[in-house]
PDB file of C-alpha atoms in Angstrom:
ATOM      1  CA  GLY A   1     159.055-137.925  32.124  1.00  0.00           C
ATOM      2  CA  GLU A   2     158.966-140.841  29.847  1.00  0.00           C
ATOM      3  CA  ASN A   3     159.418-144.676  31.534  1.00  0.00           C
ATOM      4  CA  VAL A   4     159.662-147.763  29.017  1.00  0.00           C
ATOM      5  CA  GLU A   5     158.991-151.290  30.406  1.00  0.00           C
ATOM      6  CA  GLN A   6     160.088-154.051  29.022  1.00  0.00           C
ATOM      7  CA  HIS A   7     159.578-158.149  28.847  1.00  0.00           C
ATOM      8  CA  PRO A   8     160.339-160.753  29.209  1.00  0.00           C
ATOM      9  CA  SER A   9     163.683-160.353  30.763  1.00  0.00           C
ATOM     10  CA  THR A  10     164.950-163.353  29.554  1.00  0.00           C
ATOM     11  CA  LEU A  11     163.216-165.395  26.311  1.00  0.00           C
ATOM     12  CA  SER A  12     164.711-168.671  25.483  1.00  0.00           C
ATOM     13  CA  VAL A  13     163.903-170.049  21.825  1.00  0.00           C
ATOM     14  CA  GLN A  14     164.940-172.870  19.629  1.00  0.00           C
ATOM     15  CA  GLU A  15     167.108-172.049  16.966  1.00  0.00           C
ATOM     16  CA  GLY A  16     165.208-171.680  13.809  1.00  0.00           C
ATOM     17  CA  ASP A  17     161.857-170.228  15.986  1.00  0.00           C
ATOM     18  CA  SER A  18     160.362-166.795  16.057  1.00  0.00           C
ATOM     19  CA  ALA A  19     161.421-164.587  18.724  1.00  0.00           C
ATOM     20  CA  VAL A  20     158.676-161.742  20.282  1.00  0.00           C
ATOM     21  CA  ILE A  21     159.510-159.265  23.142  1.00  0.00           C
ATOM     22  CA  LYS A  22     157.006-156.202  23.934  1.00  0.00           C
ATOM     23  CA  CYS A  23     157.466-152.911  25.310  1.00  0.00           C
ATOM     24  CA  THR A  24     155.248-150.466  26.697  1.00  0.00           C
ATOM     25  CA  TYR A  25     155.931-146.293  27.109  1.00  0.00           C
ATOM     26  CA  SER A  26     154.045-143.884  29.396  1.00  0.00           C
ATOM     27  CA  ASP A  27     154.750-140.719  27.319  1.00  0.00           C
ATOM     28  CA  SER A  28     152.106-140.444  24.898  1.00  0.00           C
ATOM     29  CA  ALA A  29     153.940-137.302  22.795  1.00  0.00           C
ATOM     30  CA  SER A  30     157.138-139.964  22.140  1.00  0.00           C
ATOM     31  CA  ASN A  31     157.550-139.992  19.089  1.00  0.00           C
ATOM     32  CA  TYR A  32     160.616-142.598  17.963  1.00  0.00           C
ATOM     33  CA  PHE A  33     161.412-146.174  18.752  1.00  0.00           C
ATOM     34  CA  PRO A  34     164.606-147.881  18.166  1.00  0.00           C
ATOM     35  CA  TRP A  35     165.741-150.718  19.158  1.00  0.00           C
ATOM     36  CA  TYR A  36     169.470-151.945  20.296  1.00  0.00           C
ATOM     37  CA  LYS A  37     171.249-154.934  20.171  1.00  0.00           C
ATOM     38  CA  GLN A  38     174.270-155.191  22.537  1.00  0.00           C
ATOM     39  CA  GLU A  39     176.546-158.416  22.810  1.00  0.00           C
ATOM     40  CA  LEU A  40     178.292-158.304  26.307  1.00  0.00           C
ATOM     41  CA  GLY A  41     180.984-155.444  26.851  1.00  0.00           C
ATOM     42  CA  LYS A  42     180.211-153.907  23.470  1.00  0.00           C
ATOM     43  CA  ARG A  43     178.494-150.957  22.238  1.00  0.00           C
ATOM     44  CA  PRO A  44     174.141-151.292  21.612  1.00  0.00           C
ATOM     45  CA  GLN A  45     174.072-151.775  17.882  1.00  0.00           C
ATOM     46  CA  LEU A  46     170.520-150.106  16.722  1.00  0.00           C
ATOM     47  CA  ILE A  47     169.092-152.528  14.691  1.00  0.00           C
ATOM     48  CA  ILE A  48     165.931-151.188  13.310  1.00  0.00           C
ATOM     49  CA  ASP A  49     163.312-148.687  14.368  1.00  0.00           C
ATOM     50  CA  ILE A  50     160.287-147.069  13.653  1.00  0.00           C
ATOM     51  CA  ARG A  51     158.717-143.435  13.880  1.00  0.00           C
ATOM     52  CA  SER A  52     154.962-142.548  14.979  1.00  0.00           C
ATOM     53  CA  ASN A  53     153.865-142.148  11.489  1.00  0.00           C
ATOM     54  CA  VAL A  54     154.216-146.003  10.750  1.00  0.00           C
ATOM     55  CA  GLY A  55     152.610-148.808  12.543  1.00  0.00           C
ATOM     56  CA  GLU A  56     154.950-151.505  10.807  1.00  0.00           C
ATOM     57  CA  LYS A  57     158.518-151.748  10.090  1.00  0.00           C
ATOM     58  CA  LYS A  58     160.762-154.626   8.250  1.00  0.00           C
ATOM     59  CA  ASP A  59     164.405-155.463   7.313  1.00  0.00           C
ATOM     60  CA  GLN A  60     165.086-159.003   6.186  1.00  0.00           C
ATOM     61  CA  ARG A  61     164.467-161.654   9.908  1.00  0.00           C
ATOM     62  CA  ILE A  62     163.776-158.648  12.012  1.00  0.00           C
ATOM     63  CA  ALA A  63     160.530-156.261  12.292  1.00  0.00           C
ATOM     64  CA  VAL A  64     158.849-154.233  14.275  1.00  0.00           C
ATOM     65  CA  THR A  65     154.975-153.101  15.456  1.00  0.00           C
ATOM     66  CA  LEU A  66     153.688-149.975  16.482  1.00  0.00           C
ATOM     67  CA  ASN A  67     150.584-149.474  18.297  1.00  0.00           C
ATOM     68  CA  LYS A  68     150.743-146.083  19.291  1.00  0.00           C
ATOM     69  CA  THR A  69     147.208-145.696  20.760  1.00  0.00           C
ATOM     70  CA  ALA A  70     148.008-148.556  23.258  1.00  0.00           C
ATOM     71  CA  LYS A  71     151.490-147.428  23.767  1.00  0.00           C
ATOM     72  CA  HIS A  72     153.236-150.509  22.707  1.00  0.00           C
ATOM     73  CA  PHE A  73     155.853-151.916  20.472  1.00  0.00           C
ATOM     74  CA  SER A  74     157.212-155.017  19.644  1.00  0.00           C
ATOM     75  CA  LEU A  75     160.108-156.820  17.755  1.00  0.00           C
ATOM     76  CA  HIS A  76     160.003-159.595  16.000  1.00  0.00           C
ATOM     77  CA  ILE A  77     163.153-162.151  14.840  1.00  0.00           C
ATOM     78  CA  THR A  78     161.697-164.739  12.686  1.00  0.00           C
ATOM     79  CA  GLU A  79     164.168-167.614  11.980  1.00  0.00           C
ATOM     80  CA  THR A  80     166.215-167.078  14.621  1.00  0.00           C
ATOM     81  CA  GLN A  81     170.115-168.616  14.554  1.00  0.00           C
ATOM     82  CA  PRO A  82     172.723-168.507  17.403  1.00  0.00           C
ATOM     83  CA  GLU A  83     173.843-165.353  16.696  1.00  0.00           C
ATOM     84  CA  ASP A  84     170.642-163.798  17.391  1.00  0.00           C
ATOM     85  CA  SER A  85     172.044-164.565  20.891  1.00  0.00           C
ATOM     86  CA  ALA A  86     171.862-161.087  23.158  1.00  0.00           C
ATOM     87  CA  VAL A  87     170.774-158.504  25.427  1.00  0.00           C
ATOM     88  CA  TYR A  88     168.005-156.412  23.222  1.00  0.00           C
ATOM     89  CA  PHE A  89     166.938-153.234  24.449  1.00  0.00           C
ATOM     90  CA  CYS A  90     164.039-150.947  23.751  1.00  0.00           C
ATOM     91  CA  ALA A  91     164.159-147.179  23.556  1.00  0.00           C
ATOM     92  CA  ALA A  92     161.729-144.279  22.932  1.00  0.00           C
ATOM     93  CA  SER A  93     162.419-140.605  22.312  1.00  0.00           C
ATOM     94  CA  LEU A  94     160.425-137.365  22.621  1.00  0.00           C
ATOM     95  CA  GLU A  95     162.115-136.363  19.158  1.00  0.00           C
ATOM     96  CA  TYR A  96     163.849-138.245  16.887  1.00  0.00           C
ATOM     97  CA  GLY A  97     166.922-138.728  17.726  1.00  0.00           C
ATOM     98  CA  ASN A  98     167.094-137.902  20.575  1.00  0.00           C
ATOM     99  CA  LYS A  99     167.666-138.315  24.250  1.00  0.00           C
ATOM    100  CA  LEU A 100     166.702-142.060  24.585  1.00  0.00           C
ATOM    101  CA  VAL A 101     164.982-143.750  27.501  1.00  0.00           C
ATOM    102  CA  PHE A 102     165.803-147.447  27.752  1.00  0.00           C
ATOM    103  CA  GLY A 103     163.247-150.839  28.464  1.00  0.00           C
ATOM    104  CA  ALA A 104     165.223-152.665  31.352  1.00  0.00           C
ATOM    105  CA  GLY A 105     166.397-155.258  28.063  1.00  0.00           C
ATOM    106  CA  THR A 106     165.781-158.670  26.850  1.00  0.00           C
ATOM    107  CA  ILE A 107     168.639-161.846  27.109  1.00  0.00           C
ATOM    108  CA  LEU A 108     167.560-164.028  24.273  1.00  0.00           C
ATOM    109  CA  ARG A 109     169.279-167.015  23.702  1.00  0.00           C
ATOM    110  CA  VAL A 110     168.827-168.991  20.726  1.00  0.00           C
ATOM    111  CA  LYS A 111     169.556-172.607  21.501  1.00  0.00           C
ATOM    112  CA  SER A 112     171.061-174.972  18.664  1.00  0.00           C
TER     113      SER A 112
ATOM    114  CA  GLY B   1     183.460-148.344  10.656  1.00  0.00           C
ATOM    115  CA  ALA B   2     182.932-146.061  13.760  1.00  0.00           C
ATOM    116  CA  VAL B   3     181.217-143.556  13.830  1.00  0.00           C
ATOM    117  CA  VAL B   4     182.282-142.950  17.698  1.00  0.00           C
ATOM    118  CA  SER B   5     185.517-143.072  19.160  1.00  0.00           C
ATOM    119  CA  GLN B   6     185.693-143.280  22.999  1.00  0.00           C
ATOM    120  CA  HIS B   7     188.497-143.816  24.900  1.00  0.00           C
ATOM    121  CA  PRO B   8     189.970-145.562  26.823  1.00  0.00           C
ATOM    122  CA  SER B   9     188.118-148.616  27.035  1.00  0.00           C
ATOM    123  CA  TRP B  10     189.508-149.431  30.284  1.00  0.00           C
ATOM    124  CA  VAL B  11     190.865-147.410  33.412  1.00  0.00           C
ATOM    125  CA  ILE B  12     190.804-149.345  36.488  1.00  0.00           C
ATOM    126  CA  CYS B  13     192.621-146.812  39.715  1.00  0.00           C
ATOM    127  CA  LYS B  14     192.519-146.181  42.951  1.00  0.00           C
ATOM    128  CA  SER B  15     190.064-144.269  45.327  1.00  0.00           C
ATOM    129  CA  GLY B  16     189.722-140.555  44.751  1.00  0.00           C
ATOM    130  CA  THR B  17     191.273-140.718  41.480  1.00  0.00           C
ATOM    131  CA  SER B  18     189.485-138.318  39.010  1.00  0.00           C
ATOM    132  CA  VAL B  19     189.225-140.001  35.567  1.00  0.00           C
ATOM    133  CA  LYS B  20     188.550-138.007  32.232  1.00  0.00           C
ATOM    134  CA  ILE B  21     186.632-140.427  29.319  1.00  0.00           C
ATOM    135  CA  GLU B  22     186.581-138.700  25.850  1.00  0.00           C
ATOM    136  CA  CYS B  23     184.042-139.102  22.839  1.00  0.00           C
ATOM    137  CA  ARG B  24     185.158-138.410  19.372  1.00  0.00           C
ATOM    138  CA  SER B  25     182.631-137.653  16.447  1.00  0.00           C
ATOM    139  CA  LEU B  26     184.682-138.622  13.903  1.00  0.00           C
ATOM    140  CA  ASP B  27     181.817-138.929  10.745  1.00  0.00           C
ATOM    141  CA  PHE B  28     179.039-136.211  11.887  1.00  0.00           C
ATOM    142  CA  GLN B  29     179.855-132.206  13.800  1.00  0.00           C
ATOM    143  CA  ALA B  30     178.058-132.951  17.292  1.00  0.00           C
ATOM    144  CA  THR B  31     176.294-130.285  18.676  1.00  0.00           C
ATOM    145  CA  THR B  32     174.930-132.685  20.654  1.00  0.00           C
ATOM    146  CA  MET B  33     176.427-135.641  22.102  1.00  0.00           C
ATOM    147  CA  PHE B  34     174.927-138.265  24.611  1.00  0.00           C
ATOM    148  CA  TRP B  35     176.529-139.929  27.809  1.00  0.00           C
ATOM    149  CA  TYR B  36     174.808-143.037  29.847  1.00  0.00           C
ATOM    150  CA  ARG B  37     176.264-145.458  32.805  1.00  0.00           C
ATOM    151  CA  GLN B  38     175.425-149.184  32.737  1.00  0.00           C
ATOM    152  CA  PHE B  39     175.540-151.036  35.678  1.00  0.00           C
ATOM    153  CA  PRO B  40     176.076-154.846  35.658  1.00  0.00           C
ATOM    154  CA  LYS B  41     173.461-156.562  33.549  1.00  0.00           C
ATOM    155  CA  GLN B  42     171.026-153.419  34.084  1.00  0.00           C
ATOM    156  CA  SER B  43     170.016-151.004  31.539  1.00  0.00           C
ATOM    157  CA  LEU B  44     171.531-148.038  29.810  1.00  0.00           C
ATOM    158  CA  MET B  45     170.834-144.855  32.049  1.00  0.00           C
ATOM    159  CA  LEU B  46     171.114-141.434  30.161  1.00  0.00           C
ATOM    160  CA  MET B  47     173.568-139.419  32.898  1.00  0.00           C
ATOM    161  CA  ALA B  48     173.656-135.979  30.612  1.00  0.00           C
ATOM    162  CA  THR B  49     172.927-134.023  27.659  1.00  0.00           C
ATOM    163  CA  SER B  50     176.730-132.286  26.067  1.00  0.00           C
ATOM    164  CA  ASN B  51     175.860-129.604  24.487  1.00  0.00           C
ATOM    165  CA  GLU B  52     178.536-127.999  22.459  1.00  0.00           C
ATOM    166  CA  GLY B  53     179.571-124.861  23.345  1.00  0.00           C
ATOM    167  CA  SER B  54     177.813-124.804  26.597  1.00  0.00           C
ATOM    168  CA  LYS B  55     176.774-126.243  29.825  1.00  0.00           C
ATOM    169  CA  ALA B  56     175.901-129.833  29.595  1.00  0.00           C
ATOM    170  CA  THR B  57     172.038-130.844  31.171  1.00  0.00           C
ATOM    171  CA  TYR B  58     172.145-133.194  33.791  1.00  0.00           C
ATOM    172  CA  GLU B  59     169.108-135.653  34.303  1.00  0.00           C
ATOM    173  CA  GLN B  60     167.538-135.845  37.974  1.00  0.00           C
ATOM    174  CA  GLY B  61     169.922-137.601  40.015  1.00  0.00           C
ATOM    175  CA  VAL B  62     173.017-136.954  38.405  1.00  0.00           C
ATOM    176  CA  GLU B  63     175.477-135.046  39.984  1.00  0.00           C
ATOM    177  CA  LYS B  64     176.989-132.102  38.307  1.00  0.00           C
ATOM    178  CA  ASP B  65     180.375-131.501  39.683  1.00  0.00           C
ATOM    179  CA  LYS B  66     180.628-134.996  40.234  1.00  0.00           C
ATOM    180  CA  PHE B  67     180.775-135.569  36.382  1.00  0.00           C
ATOM    181  CA  LEU B  68     181.908-133.186  34.351  1.00  0.00           C
ATOM    182  CA  ILE B  69     181.456-133.084  31.301  1.00  0.00           C
ATOM    183  CA  ASN B  70     183.128-130.511  28.327  1.00  0.00           C
ATOM    184  CA  HIS B  71     182.121-130.474  24.625  1.00  0.00           C
ATOM    185  CA  ALA B  72     184.417-127.374  23.469  1.00  0.00           C
ATOM    186  CA  SER B  73     184.582-128.822  19.371  1.00  0.00           C
ATOM    187  CA  LEU B  74     182.023-130.361  17.099  1.00  0.00           C
ATOM    188  CA  THR B  75     183.736-133.506  17.585  1.00  0.00           C
ATOM    189  CA  LEU B  76     184.988-134.216  20.861  1.00  0.00           C
ATOM    190  CA  SER B  77     182.642-134.525  24.245  1.00  0.00           C
ATOM    191  CA  THR B  78     185.245-135.442  27.464  1.00  0.00           C
ATOM    192  CA  LEU B  79     183.524-136.872  30.832  1.00  0.00           C
ATOM    193  CA  THR B  80     185.727-136.148  34.027  1.00  0.00           C
ATOM    194  CA  VAL B  81     184.877-138.277  37.318  1.00  0.00           C
ATOM    195  CA  THR B  82     185.731-136.478  39.791  1.00  0.00           C
ATOM    196  CA  SER B  83     187.105-137.855  43.397  1.00  0.00           C
ATOM    197  CA  ALA B  84     186.007-141.150  41.992  1.00  0.00           C
ATOM    198  CA  HIS B  85     184.958-144.170  44.397  1.00  0.00           C
ATOM    199  CA  PRO B  86     183.775-148.019  44.110  1.00  0.00           C
ATOM    200  CA  GLU B  87     179.996-146.966  43.585  1.00  0.00           C
ATOM    201  CA  ASP B  88     181.025-144.827  40.529  1.00  0.00           C
ATOM    202  CA  SER B  89     182.288-148.395  38.979  1.00  0.00           C
ATOM    203  CA  SER B  90     180.429-148.932  36.016  1.00  0.00           C
ATOM    204  CA  PHE B  91     180.329-148.909  32.455  1.00  0.00           C
ATOM    205  CA  TYR B  92     179.954-145.778  30.407  1.00  0.00           C
ATOM    206  CA  ILE B  93     178.932-144.543  27.054  1.00  0.00           C
ATOM    207  CA  CYS B  94     178.516-141.979  25.149  1.00  0.00           C
ATOM    208  CA  SER B  95     176.691-141.151  21.881  1.00  0.00           C
ATOM    209  CA  VAL B  96     176.623-139.618  19.071  1.00  0.00           C
ATOM    210  CA  LYS B  97     173.163-138.100  17.029  1.00  0.00           C
ATOM    211  CA  GLY B  98     173.441-138.369  13.921  1.00  0.00           C
ATOM    212  CA  MET B  99     171.855-139.545  10.174  1.00  0.00           C
ATOM    213  CA  GLY B 100     168.613-139.528  12.244  1.00  0.00           C
ATOM    214  CA  SER B 101     169.464-141.963  15.150  1.00  0.00           C
ATOM    215  CA  GLN B 102     171.545-142.334  17.934  1.00  0.00           C
ATOM    216  CA  HIS B 103     175.406-143.650  17.471  1.00  0.00           C
ATOM    217  CA  PHE B 104     177.511-145.306  20.257  1.00  0.00           C
ATOM    218  CA  GLY B 105     180.794-145.703  21.281  1.00  0.00           C
ATOM    219  CA  ASP B 106     182.590-149.129  22.906  1.00  0.00           C
ATOM    220  CA  GLY B 107     181.890-147.398  26.059  1.00  0.00           C
ATOM    221  CA  THR B 108     184.635-147.539  29.184  1.00  0.00           C
ATOM    222  CA  ARG B 109     184.688-149.849  31.948  1.00  0.00           C
ATOM    223  CA  LEU B 110     185.646-147.928  35.022  1.00  0.00           C
ATOM    224  CA  SER B 111     186.640-150.174  38.058  1.00  0.00           C
ATOM    225  CA  ILE B 112     187.648-148.111  41.390  1.00  0.00           C
ATOM    226  CA  LEU B 113     189.307-150.022  43.533  1.00  0.00           C
TER     227      LEU B 113
END
């Protein structure tokens, strides 16, 4: 089955700096890759997603890139703010909106 | 506003008790819902896929007789943890597929004493 690896496990950045989180997946048939932000004790919230027919997607300070050949995708957050501090999970799915296989998560700390 | 409503948000009970968690889709008719479990400081692990009007599909290693899933309508799926023990203590989250992505409930924190 699908396996998703996520790095780093923790990331500390200074406010205003950029943060990059990387994920790799094992199943080349996966075609949908969402990113979720989860604050302590709360639900995961979708922040951005990308499908396999697209190489890059951007939404204000957040961008995701996908390299299908290498089977990896990355989350880029620019101009980080303290409220960006949370746990971020990448995920992969064999079918758009179907069951998700999550990465282990990255704790992002933005220091002011 | 919330797309998925999950209740209860927090349960503390004695070992051996059965606990029922409800997941309601507020905005979509959900033929498919998903149940995940998240241990402290860990990722979300899919437990089962809940299918309206039919049996749930369980992931490898998840005991179907331990975690009973009922999806009797297009808006409601329930997860019952039967004869819960301390090792079942976890954060249980449901999700609904709709508008091209998955929408998560607020989760249920289950603590078994």
